[in-house]
Short mmCIF file of C-alpha atoms in Angstrom, two decimals:
data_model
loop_
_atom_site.label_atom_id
_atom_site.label_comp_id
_atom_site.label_asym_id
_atom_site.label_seq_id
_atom_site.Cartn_x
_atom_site.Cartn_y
_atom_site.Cartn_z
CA UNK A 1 0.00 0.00 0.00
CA UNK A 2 1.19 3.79 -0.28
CA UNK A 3 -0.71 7.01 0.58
CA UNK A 4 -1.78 9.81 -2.12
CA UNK A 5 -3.21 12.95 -2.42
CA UNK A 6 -5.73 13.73 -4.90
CA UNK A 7 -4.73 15.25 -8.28
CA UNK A 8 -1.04 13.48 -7.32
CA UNK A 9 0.51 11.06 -9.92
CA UNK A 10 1.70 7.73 -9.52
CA UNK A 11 3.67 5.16 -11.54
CA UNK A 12 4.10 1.75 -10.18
CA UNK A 13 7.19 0.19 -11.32
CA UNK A 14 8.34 -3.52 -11.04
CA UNK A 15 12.14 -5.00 -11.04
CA UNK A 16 13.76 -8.17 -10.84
CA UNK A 17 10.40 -10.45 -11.52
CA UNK A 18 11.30 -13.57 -10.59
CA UNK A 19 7.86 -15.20 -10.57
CA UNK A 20 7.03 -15.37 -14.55
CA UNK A 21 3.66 -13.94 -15.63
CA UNK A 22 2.16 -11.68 -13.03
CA UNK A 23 -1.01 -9.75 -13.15
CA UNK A 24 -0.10 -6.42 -11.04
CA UNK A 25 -3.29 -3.88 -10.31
CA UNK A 26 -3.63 -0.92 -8.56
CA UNK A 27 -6.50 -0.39 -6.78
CA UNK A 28 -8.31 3.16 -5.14
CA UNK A 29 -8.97 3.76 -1.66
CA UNK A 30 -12.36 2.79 -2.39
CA UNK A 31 -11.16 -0.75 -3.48
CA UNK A 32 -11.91 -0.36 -7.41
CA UNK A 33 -9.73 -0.76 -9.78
CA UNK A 34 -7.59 2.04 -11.71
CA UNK A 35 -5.32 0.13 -13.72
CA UNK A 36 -3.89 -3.55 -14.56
CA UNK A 37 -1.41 -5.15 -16.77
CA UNK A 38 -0.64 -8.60 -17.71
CA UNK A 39 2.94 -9.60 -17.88
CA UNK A 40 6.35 -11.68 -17.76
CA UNK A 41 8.79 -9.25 -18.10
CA UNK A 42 11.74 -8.80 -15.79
CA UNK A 43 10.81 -5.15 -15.14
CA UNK A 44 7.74 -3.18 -16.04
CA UNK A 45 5.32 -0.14 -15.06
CA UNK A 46 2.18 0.16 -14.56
CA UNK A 47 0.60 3.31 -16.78
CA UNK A 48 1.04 6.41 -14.88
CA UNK A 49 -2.24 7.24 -12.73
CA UNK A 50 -3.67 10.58 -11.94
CA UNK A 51 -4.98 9.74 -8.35
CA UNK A 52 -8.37 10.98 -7.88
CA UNK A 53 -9.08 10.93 -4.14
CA UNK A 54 -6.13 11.16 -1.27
CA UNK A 55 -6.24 7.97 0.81
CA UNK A 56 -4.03 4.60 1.06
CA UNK A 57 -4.19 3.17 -2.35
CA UNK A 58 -3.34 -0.95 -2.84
CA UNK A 59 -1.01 -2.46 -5.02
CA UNK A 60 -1.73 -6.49 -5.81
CA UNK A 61 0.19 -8.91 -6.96
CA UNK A 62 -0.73 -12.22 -8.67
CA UNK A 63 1.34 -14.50 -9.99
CA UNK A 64 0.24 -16.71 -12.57
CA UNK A 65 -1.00 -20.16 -11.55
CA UNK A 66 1.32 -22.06 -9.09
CA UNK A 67 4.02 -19.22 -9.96
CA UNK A 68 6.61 -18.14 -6.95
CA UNK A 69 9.43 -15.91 -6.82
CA UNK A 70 10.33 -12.13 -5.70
CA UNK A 71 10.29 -8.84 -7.45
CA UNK A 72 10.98 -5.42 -6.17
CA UNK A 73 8.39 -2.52 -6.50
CA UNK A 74 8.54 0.94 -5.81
CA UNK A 75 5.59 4.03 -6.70
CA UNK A 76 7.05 7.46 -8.18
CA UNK A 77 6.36 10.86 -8.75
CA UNK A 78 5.60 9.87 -11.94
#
């Protein structure tokens, strides 16, 4: 999780996947769902986000099927 402010943007970025195809999604305060991507890349980002409401926002991870490993994430400014 990280806290935002509204109007604040955000990119979530992904290194050193070690787990094979991930789905990574960020989700609002509220619990809905801004963005998600699909992927088995080493290192990726999620799209930049414009958040809309300050609050704790969630980041989730799910590895595909059975899938285990590590990766490192961090959220900038963007």
């Amino acid at each position: 999780t990280f806290t935002g402010t509204s109007g604040q943007q955000a990119t979530v970025r992904v290194t050193s996947n070690t787990m094979g195809t991930v789905r990574v999604t960020l989700f609002k305060p509220d619990g809905t769902q801004m963005t998600t991507t699909f992927t088995s890349a080493a290192s990726f980002n999620l799209a930049t986000q414009s958040l809309t409401t300050t609050g704790t926002y969630t980041i989730k991870i799910d590895p595909d099927s059975s899938n285990t490993g590590s990766m490192s994430r961090s959220v900038t400014n963007p």
